Coordinates of C-alpha atoms (C1' of nucleotides) in Angstrom, one line a residue:
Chain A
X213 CA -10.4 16.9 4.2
X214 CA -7.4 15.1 5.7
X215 CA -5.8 18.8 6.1
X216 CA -7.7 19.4 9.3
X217 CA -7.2 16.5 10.7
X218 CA -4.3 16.4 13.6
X219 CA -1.0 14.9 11.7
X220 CA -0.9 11.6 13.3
X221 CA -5.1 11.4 13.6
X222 CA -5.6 7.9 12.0
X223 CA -8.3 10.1 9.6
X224 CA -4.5 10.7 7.6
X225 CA -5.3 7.3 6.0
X226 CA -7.5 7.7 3.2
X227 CA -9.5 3.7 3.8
X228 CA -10.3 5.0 7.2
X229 CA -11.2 8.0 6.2
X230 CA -13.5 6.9 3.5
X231 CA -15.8 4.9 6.0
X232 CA -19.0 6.5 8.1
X233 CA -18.6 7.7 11.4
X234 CA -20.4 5.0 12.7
X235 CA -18.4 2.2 11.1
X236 CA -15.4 4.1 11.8
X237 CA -16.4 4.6 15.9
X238 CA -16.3 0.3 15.8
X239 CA -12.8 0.2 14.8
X240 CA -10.9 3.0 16.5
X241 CA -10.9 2.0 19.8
X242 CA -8.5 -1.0 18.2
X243 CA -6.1 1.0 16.2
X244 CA -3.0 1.5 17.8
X245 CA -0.5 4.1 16.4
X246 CA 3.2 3.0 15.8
X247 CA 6.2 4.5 14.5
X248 CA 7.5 2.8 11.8
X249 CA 11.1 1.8 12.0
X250 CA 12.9 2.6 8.8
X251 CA 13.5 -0.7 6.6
X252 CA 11.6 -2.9 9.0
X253 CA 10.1 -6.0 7.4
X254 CA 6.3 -5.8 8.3
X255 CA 5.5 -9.6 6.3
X256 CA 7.8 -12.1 4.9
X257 CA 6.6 -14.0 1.2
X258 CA 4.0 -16.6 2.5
X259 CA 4.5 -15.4 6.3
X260 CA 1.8 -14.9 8.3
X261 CA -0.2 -11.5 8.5
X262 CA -1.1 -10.5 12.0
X263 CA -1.5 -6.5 11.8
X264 CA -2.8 -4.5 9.1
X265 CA -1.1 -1.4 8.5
X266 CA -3.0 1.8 8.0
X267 CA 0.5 4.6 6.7
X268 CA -0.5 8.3 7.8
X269 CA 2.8 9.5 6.1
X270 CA 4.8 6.4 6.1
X271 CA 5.5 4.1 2.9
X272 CA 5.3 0.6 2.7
X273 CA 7.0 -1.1 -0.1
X274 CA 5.9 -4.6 -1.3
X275 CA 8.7 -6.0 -2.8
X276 CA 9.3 -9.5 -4.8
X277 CA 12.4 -11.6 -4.4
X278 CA 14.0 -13.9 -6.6
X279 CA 15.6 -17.6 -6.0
X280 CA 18.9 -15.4 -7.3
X281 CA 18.8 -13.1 -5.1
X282 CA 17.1 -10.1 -7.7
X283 CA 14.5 -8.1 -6.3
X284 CA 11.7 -5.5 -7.2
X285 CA 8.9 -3.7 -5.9
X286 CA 6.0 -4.8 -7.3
X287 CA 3.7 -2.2 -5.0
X288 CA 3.9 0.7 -2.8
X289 CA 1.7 1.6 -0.2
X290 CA 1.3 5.0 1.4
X291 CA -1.6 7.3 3.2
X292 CA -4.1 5.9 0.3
X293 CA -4.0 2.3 1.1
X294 CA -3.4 -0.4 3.7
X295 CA -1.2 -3.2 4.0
X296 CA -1.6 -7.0 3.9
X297 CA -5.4 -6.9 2.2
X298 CA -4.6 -10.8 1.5
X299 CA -6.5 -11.3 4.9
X300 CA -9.6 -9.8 3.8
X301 CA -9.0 -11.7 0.6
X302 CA -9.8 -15.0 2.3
X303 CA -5.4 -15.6 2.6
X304 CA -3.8 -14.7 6.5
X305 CA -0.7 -15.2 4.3
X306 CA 1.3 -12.4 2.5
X307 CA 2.1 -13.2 -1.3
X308 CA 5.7 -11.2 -1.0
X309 CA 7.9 -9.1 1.5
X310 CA 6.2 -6.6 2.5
X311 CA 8.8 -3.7 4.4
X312 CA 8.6 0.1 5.4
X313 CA 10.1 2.4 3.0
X314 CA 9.8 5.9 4.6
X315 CA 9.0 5.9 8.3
X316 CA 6.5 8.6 10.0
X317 CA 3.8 7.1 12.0
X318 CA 0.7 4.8 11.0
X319 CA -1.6 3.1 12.6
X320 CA -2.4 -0.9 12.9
X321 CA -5.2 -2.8 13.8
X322 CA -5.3 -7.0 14.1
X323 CA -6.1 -9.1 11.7
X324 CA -9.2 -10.3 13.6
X325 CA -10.6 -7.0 14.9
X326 CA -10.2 -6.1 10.8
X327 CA -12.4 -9.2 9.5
X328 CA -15.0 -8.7 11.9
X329 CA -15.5 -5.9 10.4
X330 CA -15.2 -6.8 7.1
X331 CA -17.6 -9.2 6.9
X332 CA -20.4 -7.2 8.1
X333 CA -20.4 -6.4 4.4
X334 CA -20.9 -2.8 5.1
X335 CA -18.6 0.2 4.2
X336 CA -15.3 -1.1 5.1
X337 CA -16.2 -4.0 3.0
X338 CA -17.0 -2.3 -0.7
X339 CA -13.9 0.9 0.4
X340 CA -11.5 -2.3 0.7
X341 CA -12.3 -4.4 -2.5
X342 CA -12.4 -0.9 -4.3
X343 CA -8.9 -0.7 -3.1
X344 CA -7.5 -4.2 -3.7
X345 CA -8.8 -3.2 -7.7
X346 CA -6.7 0.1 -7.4
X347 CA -3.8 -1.8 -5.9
X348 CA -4.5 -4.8 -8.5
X349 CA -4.5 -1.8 -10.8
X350 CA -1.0 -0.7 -9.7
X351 CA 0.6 -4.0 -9.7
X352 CA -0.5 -4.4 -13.3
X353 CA 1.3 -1.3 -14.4
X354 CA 4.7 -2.1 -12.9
X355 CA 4.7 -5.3 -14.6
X356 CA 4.4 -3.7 -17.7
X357 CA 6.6 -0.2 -17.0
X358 CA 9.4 -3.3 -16.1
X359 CA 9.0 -4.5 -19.4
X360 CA 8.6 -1.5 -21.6
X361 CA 10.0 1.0 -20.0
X362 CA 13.8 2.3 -19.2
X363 CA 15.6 3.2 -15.9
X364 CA 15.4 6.8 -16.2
X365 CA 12.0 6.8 -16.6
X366 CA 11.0 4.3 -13.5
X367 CA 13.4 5.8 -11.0
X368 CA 11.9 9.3 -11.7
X369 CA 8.3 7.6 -11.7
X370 CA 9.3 6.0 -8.3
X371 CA 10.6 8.8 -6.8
X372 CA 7.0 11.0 -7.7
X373 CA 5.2 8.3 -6.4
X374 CA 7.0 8.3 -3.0
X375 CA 6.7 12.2 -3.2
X376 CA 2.9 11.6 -3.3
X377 CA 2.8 9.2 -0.1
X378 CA 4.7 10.8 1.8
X379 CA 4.2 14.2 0.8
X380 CA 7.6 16.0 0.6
X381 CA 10.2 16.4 -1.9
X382 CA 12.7 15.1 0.5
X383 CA 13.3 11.7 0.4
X384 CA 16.0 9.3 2.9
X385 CA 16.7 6.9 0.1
X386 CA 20.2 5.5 -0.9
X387 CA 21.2 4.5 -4.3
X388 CA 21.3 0.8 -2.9
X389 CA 17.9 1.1 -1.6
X390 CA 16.5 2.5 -4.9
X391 CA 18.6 -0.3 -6.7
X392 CA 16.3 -2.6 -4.9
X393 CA 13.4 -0.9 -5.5
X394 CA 13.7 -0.3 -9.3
X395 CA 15.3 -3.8 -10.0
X396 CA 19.0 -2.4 -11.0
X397 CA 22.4 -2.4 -10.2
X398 CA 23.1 -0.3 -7.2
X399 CA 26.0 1.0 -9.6
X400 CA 23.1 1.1 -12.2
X401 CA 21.4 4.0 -9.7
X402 CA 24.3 6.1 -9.5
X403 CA 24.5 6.5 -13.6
X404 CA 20.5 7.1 -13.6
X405 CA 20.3 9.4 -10.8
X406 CA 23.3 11.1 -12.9
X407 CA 21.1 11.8 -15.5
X408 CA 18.4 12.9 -13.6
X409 CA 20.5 15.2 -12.1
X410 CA 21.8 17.1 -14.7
X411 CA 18.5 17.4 -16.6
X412 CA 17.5 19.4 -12.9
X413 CA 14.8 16.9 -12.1
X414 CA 16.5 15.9 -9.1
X415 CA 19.6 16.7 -6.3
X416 CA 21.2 14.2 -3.6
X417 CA 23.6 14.0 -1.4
X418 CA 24.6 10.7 0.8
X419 CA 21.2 9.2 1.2
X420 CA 19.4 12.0 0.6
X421 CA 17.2 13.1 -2.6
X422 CA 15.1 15.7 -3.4
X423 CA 12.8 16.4 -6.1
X424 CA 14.2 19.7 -7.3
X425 CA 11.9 20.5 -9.9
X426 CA 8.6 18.3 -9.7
X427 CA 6.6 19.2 -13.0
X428 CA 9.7 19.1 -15.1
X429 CA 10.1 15.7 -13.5
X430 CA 6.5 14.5 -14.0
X431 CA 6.8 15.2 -17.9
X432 CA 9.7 13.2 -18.0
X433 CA 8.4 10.3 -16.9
X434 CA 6.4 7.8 -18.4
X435 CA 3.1 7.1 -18.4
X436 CA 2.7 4.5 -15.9
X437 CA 2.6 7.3 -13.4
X438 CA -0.4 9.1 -14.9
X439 CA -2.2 6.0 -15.1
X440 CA -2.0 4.7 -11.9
X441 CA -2.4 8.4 -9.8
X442 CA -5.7 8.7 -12.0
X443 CA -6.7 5.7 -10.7
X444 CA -6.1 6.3 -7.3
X445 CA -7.9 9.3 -7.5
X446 CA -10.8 7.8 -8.7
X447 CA -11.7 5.7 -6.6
X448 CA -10.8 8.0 -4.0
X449 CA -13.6 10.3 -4.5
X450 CA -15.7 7.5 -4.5
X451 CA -17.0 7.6 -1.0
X452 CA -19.3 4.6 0.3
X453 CA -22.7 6.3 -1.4
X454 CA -21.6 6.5 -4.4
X455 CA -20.7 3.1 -4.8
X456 CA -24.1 2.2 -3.5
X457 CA -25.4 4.0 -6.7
X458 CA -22.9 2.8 -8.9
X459 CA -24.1 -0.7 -8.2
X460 CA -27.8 -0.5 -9.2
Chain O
X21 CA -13.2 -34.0 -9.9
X22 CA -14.1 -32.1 -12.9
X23 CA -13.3 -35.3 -15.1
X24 CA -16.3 -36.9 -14.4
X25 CA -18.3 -34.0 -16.1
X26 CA -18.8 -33.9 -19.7
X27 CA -16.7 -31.6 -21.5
X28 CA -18.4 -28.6 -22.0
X29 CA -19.9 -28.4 -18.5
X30 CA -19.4 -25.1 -16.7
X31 CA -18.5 -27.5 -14.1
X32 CA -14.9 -27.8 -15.8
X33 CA -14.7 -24.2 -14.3
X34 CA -13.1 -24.4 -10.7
X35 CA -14.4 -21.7 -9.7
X36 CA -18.4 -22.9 -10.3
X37 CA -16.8 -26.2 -9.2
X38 CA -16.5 -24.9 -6.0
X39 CA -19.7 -23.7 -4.8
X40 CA -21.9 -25.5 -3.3
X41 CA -24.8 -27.2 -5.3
X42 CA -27.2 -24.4 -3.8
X43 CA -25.2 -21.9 -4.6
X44 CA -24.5 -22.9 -8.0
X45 CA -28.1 -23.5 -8.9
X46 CA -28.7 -20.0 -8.0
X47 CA -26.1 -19.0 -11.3
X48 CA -26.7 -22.0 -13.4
X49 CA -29.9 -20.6 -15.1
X50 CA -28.4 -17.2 -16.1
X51 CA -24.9 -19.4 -17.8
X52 CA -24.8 -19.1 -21.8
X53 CA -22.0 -21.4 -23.3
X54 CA -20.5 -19.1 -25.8
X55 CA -17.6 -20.1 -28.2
X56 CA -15.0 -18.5 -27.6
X57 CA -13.3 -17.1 -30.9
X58 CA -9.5 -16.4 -30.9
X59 CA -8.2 -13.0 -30.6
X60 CA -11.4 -11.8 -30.1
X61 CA -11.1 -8.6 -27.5
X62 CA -13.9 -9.2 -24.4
X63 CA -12.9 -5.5 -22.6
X64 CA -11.1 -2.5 -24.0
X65 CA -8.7 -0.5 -21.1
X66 CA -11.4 1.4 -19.1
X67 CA -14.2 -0.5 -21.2
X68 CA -17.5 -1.6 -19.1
X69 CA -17.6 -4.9 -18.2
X70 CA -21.0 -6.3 -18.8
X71 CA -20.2 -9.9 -19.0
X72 CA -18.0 -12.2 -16.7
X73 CA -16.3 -15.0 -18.5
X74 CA -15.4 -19.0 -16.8
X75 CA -13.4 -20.2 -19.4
X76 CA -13.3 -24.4 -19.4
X77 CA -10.5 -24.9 -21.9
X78 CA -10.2 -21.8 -23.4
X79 CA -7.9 -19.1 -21.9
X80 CA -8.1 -15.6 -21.6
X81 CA -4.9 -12.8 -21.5
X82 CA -4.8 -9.4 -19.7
X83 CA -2.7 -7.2 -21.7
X84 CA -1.1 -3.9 -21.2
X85 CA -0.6 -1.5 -23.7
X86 CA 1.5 1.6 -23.5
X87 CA 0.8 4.8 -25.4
X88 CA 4.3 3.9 -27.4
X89 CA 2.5 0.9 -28.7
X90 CA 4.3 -1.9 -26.5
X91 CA 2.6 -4.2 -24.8
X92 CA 2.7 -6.6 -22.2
X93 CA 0.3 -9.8 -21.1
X94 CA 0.2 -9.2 -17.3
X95 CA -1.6 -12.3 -16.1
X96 CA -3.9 -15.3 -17.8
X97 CA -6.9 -16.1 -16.9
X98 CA -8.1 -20.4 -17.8
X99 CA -10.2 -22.7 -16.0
X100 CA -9.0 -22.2 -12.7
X101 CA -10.1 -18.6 -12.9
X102 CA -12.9 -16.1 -14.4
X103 CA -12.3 -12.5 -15.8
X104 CA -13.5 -9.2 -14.8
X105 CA -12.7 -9.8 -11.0
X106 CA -12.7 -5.4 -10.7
X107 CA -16.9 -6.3 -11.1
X108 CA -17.1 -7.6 -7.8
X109 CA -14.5 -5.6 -6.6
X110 CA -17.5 -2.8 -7.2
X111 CA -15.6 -1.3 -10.0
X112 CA -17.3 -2.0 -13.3
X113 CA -15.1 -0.9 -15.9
X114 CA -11.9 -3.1 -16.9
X115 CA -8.0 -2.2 -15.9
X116 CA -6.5 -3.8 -18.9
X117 CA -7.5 -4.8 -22.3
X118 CA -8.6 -8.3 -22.3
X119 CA -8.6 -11.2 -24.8
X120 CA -9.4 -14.4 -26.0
X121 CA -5.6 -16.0 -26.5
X122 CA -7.1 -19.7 -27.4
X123 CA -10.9 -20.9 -27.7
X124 CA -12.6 -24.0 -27.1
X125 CA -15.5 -22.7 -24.7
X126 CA -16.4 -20.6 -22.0
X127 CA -19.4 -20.0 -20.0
X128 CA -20.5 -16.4 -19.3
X129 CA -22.6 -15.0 -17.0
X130 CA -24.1 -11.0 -17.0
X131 CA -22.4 -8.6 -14.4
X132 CA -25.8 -8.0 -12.4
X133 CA -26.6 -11.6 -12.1
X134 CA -22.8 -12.1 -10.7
X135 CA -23.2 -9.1 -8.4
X136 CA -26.6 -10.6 -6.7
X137 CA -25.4 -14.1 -6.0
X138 CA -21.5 -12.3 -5.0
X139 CA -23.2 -9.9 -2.4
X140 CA -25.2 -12.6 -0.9
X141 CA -21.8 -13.1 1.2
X142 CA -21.5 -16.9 0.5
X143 CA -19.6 -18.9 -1.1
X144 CA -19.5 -17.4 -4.5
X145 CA -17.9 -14.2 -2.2
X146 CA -15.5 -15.9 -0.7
X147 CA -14.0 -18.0 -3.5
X148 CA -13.8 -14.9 -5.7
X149 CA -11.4 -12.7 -3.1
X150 CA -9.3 -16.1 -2.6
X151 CA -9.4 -16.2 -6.6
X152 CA -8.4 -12.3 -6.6
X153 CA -5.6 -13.0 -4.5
X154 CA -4.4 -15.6 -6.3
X155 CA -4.4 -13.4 -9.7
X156 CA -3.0 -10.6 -7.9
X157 CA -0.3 -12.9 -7.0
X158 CA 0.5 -14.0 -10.4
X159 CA 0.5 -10.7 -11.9
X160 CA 2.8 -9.1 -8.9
X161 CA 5.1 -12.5 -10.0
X162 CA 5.3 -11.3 -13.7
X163 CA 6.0 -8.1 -12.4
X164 CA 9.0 -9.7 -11.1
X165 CA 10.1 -11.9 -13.8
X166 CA 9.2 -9.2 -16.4
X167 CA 12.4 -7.1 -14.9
X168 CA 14.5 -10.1 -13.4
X169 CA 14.0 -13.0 -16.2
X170 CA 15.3 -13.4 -20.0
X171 CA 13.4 -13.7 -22.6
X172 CA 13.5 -17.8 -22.8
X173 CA 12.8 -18.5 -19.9
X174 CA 9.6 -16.1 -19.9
X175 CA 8.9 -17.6 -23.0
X176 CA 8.9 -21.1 -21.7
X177 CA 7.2 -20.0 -18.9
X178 CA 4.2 -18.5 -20.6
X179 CA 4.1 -21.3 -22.9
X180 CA 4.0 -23.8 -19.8
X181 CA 1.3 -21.8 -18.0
X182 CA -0.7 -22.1 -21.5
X183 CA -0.6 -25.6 -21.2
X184 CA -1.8 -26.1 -17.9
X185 CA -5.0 -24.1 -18.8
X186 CA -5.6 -25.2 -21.8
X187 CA -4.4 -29.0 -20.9
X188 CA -2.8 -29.6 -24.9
X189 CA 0.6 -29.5 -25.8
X190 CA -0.4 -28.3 -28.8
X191 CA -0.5 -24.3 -29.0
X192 CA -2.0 -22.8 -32.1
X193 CA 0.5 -19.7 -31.6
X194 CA 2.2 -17.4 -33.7
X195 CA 5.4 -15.7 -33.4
X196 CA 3.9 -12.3 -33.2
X197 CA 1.0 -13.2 -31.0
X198 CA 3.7 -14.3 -27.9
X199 CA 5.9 -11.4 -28.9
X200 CA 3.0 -9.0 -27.2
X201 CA 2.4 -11.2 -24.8
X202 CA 6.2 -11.7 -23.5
X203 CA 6.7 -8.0 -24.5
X204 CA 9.8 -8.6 -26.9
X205 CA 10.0 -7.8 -30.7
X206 CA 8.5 -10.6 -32.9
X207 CA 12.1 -11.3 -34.2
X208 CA 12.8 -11.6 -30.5
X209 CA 10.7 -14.5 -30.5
X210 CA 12.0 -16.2 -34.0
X211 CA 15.4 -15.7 -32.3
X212 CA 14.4 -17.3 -28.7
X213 CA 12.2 -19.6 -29.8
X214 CA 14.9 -21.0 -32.0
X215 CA 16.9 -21.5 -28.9
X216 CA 14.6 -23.6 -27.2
X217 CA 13.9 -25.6 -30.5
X218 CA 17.2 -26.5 -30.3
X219 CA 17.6 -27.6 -26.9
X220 CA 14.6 -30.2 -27.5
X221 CA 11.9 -28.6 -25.4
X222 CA 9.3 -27.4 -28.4
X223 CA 8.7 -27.8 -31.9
X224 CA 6.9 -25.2 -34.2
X225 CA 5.6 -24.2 -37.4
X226 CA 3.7 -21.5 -38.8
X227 CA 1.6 -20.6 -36.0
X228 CA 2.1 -23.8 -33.8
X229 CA 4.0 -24.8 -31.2
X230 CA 4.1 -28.1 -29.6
X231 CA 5.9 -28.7 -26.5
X232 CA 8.0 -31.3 -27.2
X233 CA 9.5 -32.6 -23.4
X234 CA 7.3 -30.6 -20.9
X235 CA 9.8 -32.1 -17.9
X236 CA 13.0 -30.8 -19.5
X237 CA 11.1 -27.2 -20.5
X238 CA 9.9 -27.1 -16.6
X239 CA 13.2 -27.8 -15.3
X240 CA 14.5 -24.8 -17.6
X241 CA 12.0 -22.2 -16.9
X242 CA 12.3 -19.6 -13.8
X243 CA 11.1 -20.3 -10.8
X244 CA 8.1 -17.8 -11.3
X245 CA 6.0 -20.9 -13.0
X246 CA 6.1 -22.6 -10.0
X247 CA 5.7 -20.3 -7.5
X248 CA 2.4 -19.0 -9.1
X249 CA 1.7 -22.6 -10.0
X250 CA 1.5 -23.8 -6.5
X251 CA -0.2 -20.8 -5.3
X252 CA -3.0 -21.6 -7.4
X253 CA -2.9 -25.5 -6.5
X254 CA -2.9 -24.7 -2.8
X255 CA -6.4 -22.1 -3.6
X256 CA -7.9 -25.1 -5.2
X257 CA -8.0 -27.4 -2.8
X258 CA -9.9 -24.8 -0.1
X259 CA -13.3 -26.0 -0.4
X260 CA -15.8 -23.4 1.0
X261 CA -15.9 -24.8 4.6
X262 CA -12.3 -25.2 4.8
X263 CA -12.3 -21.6 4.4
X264 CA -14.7 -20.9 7.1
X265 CA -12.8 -23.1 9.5
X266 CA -9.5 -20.9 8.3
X267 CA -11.5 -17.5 9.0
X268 CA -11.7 -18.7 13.0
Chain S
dC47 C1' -2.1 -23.8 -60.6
dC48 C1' -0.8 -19.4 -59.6
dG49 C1' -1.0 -15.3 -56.8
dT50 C1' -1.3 -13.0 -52.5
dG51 C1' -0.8 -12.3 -47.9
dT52 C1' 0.8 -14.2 -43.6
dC53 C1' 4.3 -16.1 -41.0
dT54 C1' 9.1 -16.9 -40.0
dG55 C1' 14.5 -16.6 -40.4
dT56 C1' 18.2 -13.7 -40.4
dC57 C1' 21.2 -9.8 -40.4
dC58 C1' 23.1 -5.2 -39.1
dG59 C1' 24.6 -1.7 -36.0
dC60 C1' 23.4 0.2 -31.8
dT61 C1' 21.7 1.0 -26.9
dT62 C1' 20.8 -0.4 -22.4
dG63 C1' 22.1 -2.5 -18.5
dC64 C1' 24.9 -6.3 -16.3
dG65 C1' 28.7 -8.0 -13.3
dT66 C1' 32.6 -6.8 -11.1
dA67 C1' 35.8 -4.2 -9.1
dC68 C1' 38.2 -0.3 -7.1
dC69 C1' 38.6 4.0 -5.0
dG70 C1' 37.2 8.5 -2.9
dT71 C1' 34.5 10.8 0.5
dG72 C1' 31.3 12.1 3.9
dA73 C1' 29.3 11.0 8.4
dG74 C1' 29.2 9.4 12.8
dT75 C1' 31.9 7.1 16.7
dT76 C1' 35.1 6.7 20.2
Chain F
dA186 C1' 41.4 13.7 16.0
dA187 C1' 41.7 9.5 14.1
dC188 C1' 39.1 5.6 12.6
dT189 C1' 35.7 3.1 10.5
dC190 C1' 32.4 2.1 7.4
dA191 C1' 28.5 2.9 4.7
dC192 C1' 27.6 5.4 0.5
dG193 C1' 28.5 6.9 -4.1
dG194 C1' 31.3 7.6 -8.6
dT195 C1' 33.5 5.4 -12.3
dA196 C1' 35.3 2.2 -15.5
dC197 C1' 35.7 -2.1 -18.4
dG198 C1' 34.3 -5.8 -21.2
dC199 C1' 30.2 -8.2 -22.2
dA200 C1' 25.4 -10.0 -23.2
dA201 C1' 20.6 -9.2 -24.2
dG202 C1' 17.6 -7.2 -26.8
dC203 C1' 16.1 -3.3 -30.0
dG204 C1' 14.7 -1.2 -34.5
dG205 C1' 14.4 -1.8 -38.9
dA206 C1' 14.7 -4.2 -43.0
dC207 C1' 14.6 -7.9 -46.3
dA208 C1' 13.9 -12.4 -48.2
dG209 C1' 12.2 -17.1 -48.1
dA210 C1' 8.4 -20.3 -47.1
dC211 C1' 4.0 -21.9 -46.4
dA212 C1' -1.2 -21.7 -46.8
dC213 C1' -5.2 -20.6 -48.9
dG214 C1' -8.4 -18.8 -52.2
dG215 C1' -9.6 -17.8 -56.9

DNA sequence: CCGTGTCTGTCCGCTTGCGTACCGTGAGTT
DNA sequence: AACTCACGGTACGCAAGCGGACAGACACGG
């Protein structure tokens, strides 16, 4: 459905997507389109939340930071989702930093023109709390994949799940941005990515990776990946009616 | 506020504590008090959620389990809180496997019943997202501390958090319970637990822990306690129309 | 009072990842 | 063309935690 939608027609975004012409006709004449600007910080942890972001092919990374300086990603955000749902959540203030990851357009809309909306109670409404579950859902399984799971395995779950937002196997990343993401050593990166890269999962070059052979790379990983793309998928197909049944 | 009430009051609940007397005299019929009994699992990953739970000194984990057999506790859920949120976020079936972790009473309330009084959009609505935020909060914070903390200071984290909900600094524990819920071997946990014997912050014995000087054991823990700790402070004092004035 | 099962302490070698540091090299600038 | 600097490869000793295994200790029921 998105496919014959014009690349940068804010229809991209799956939430907006998901809601009824009519709903939809309220809130387009306030979303602006932006370019996002590569490693910009769109929140800071507890700073206010002005915009809501709506990625068409950008990635927005939510990312936790430690008192010592350690970080991690706790969430990623791409076409599927929406940034900052803390202010529909009752909170205008965001829980962590909240930065773009891959630039290439998306659309925002204010914080105010979005809770009007919102609590009219109709479609954007249920297709936003279905997503803060999915996203809930997400953050869940990274806490546990950081536990449980190695560095091989999360940097090639990572790099799938950017693949899937953005929708190319080319991905601007460096090893220090990854080290960031994943919570290791930038050093840490370069010995993963190694491994990757002789096992043919993967190639780079000086900020620069590409998935080289996606369904090897997908077995490889674990599966936290699985999980949290069936998930998204779910609820994805669950379009405002459906939910309406659902709920008798 | 909720010391004035007699023990086993759903009122101990801050979440029924905060609705308005209308609103809670809508749900008050349709409360059972139900023992809670220890280990006891109340959803099953992907299980239907029939039954919301308010604990009042009991408290509840979400766990994560891997397909390798590890798992992880990825938030708690205690007085302050109620499980099954994903119900009201219109998705009836459970992201995590959930358990009882220590009784001494809940209330419980049926899924429909929750639904009618949450759609009404009043207060039971909006203290629920600002709840859901809150939890989403903690759990993106374990995320965190799950890859950027050792294993005592999680520990005495977890333990900490354990005695804020249940309000006892007695914790009928054993070694391999808090080994799935900290996600380290049950050894792991002789081993670490030893450690923190030693530096005079607990005291155990088959399948009981005291903490021994709660200020020393805060002092040592990672800043992840307090962080979530004061997020859910700052929640708690909202009262329904400070909300509303916020929304403006 | 004894037996059985649960809970805990401890030990081994081993792997993963850390912290730090240094150097090569590619890319873009002037 | 030379320079600069961000990016990536590598190496070292070290700490945390794993997996597995075994033995002692306590609790409870018969």
């Amino acid at each position: 459905m998105s496919a014959q939608n014009p690349a940068n027609s804010p229809l991209q975004n799956s939430i907006l997507a998901a809601l009824p012409p009519k709903d939809y006709a309220r809130l387009a004449p306030h979303l602006e389109f932006c370019e996002m600007e590569n490693g910009k910080t769109l929140y800071l942890p507890n700073g206010p939340i002005d915009y809501v972001y709506f990625p068409l092919r950008a990635m927005i990374s939510v990312v936790a930071v430690t008192a010592s300086g350690g970080s991690v990603e706790v969430g990623v955000i791409g076409r599927e989702g929406m940034s900052g749902i803390s202010a529909v959540l009752g909170v205008a203030k965001s829980a962590d930093e909240v930065m773009v990851q891959l630039p290439d357009g998306a659309v925002r809309l204010e914080v105010a023109k979005l809770l009007q909306e919102f609590s009219r109670g109709e479609a954007l409404h249920d297709v936003l709390l279905t997503y803060t579950h999915t996203f809930l859902k997400m953050v869940a399984q990274t806490a546990a994949c950081n536990r449980l799971h190695h560095a091989p395995e999360r940097l090639g779950r990572w790099l799938l799940m950017c693949r899937d937002r953005v929708q190319s196997t080319e991905l601007p990343l460096t090893h220090e941005f990854l080290a960031m993401m994943i919570g290791i050593r930038r050093a840490g990166v370069s010995e993963t990515a190694l491994t990757l890269q002789e096992k043919g999962f993967i190639r780079y070059k000086r900020g620069h990776i590409t998935i080289a052979d996606e369904k090897a790379l997908e077995g490889f990983v674990c599966e936290c990946y699985e999980i949290v793309k069936a998930e998204f998928e779910e609820i994805g197909s669950l379009n405002s009616e459906a939910r309406k049944t659902l709920a008798q």
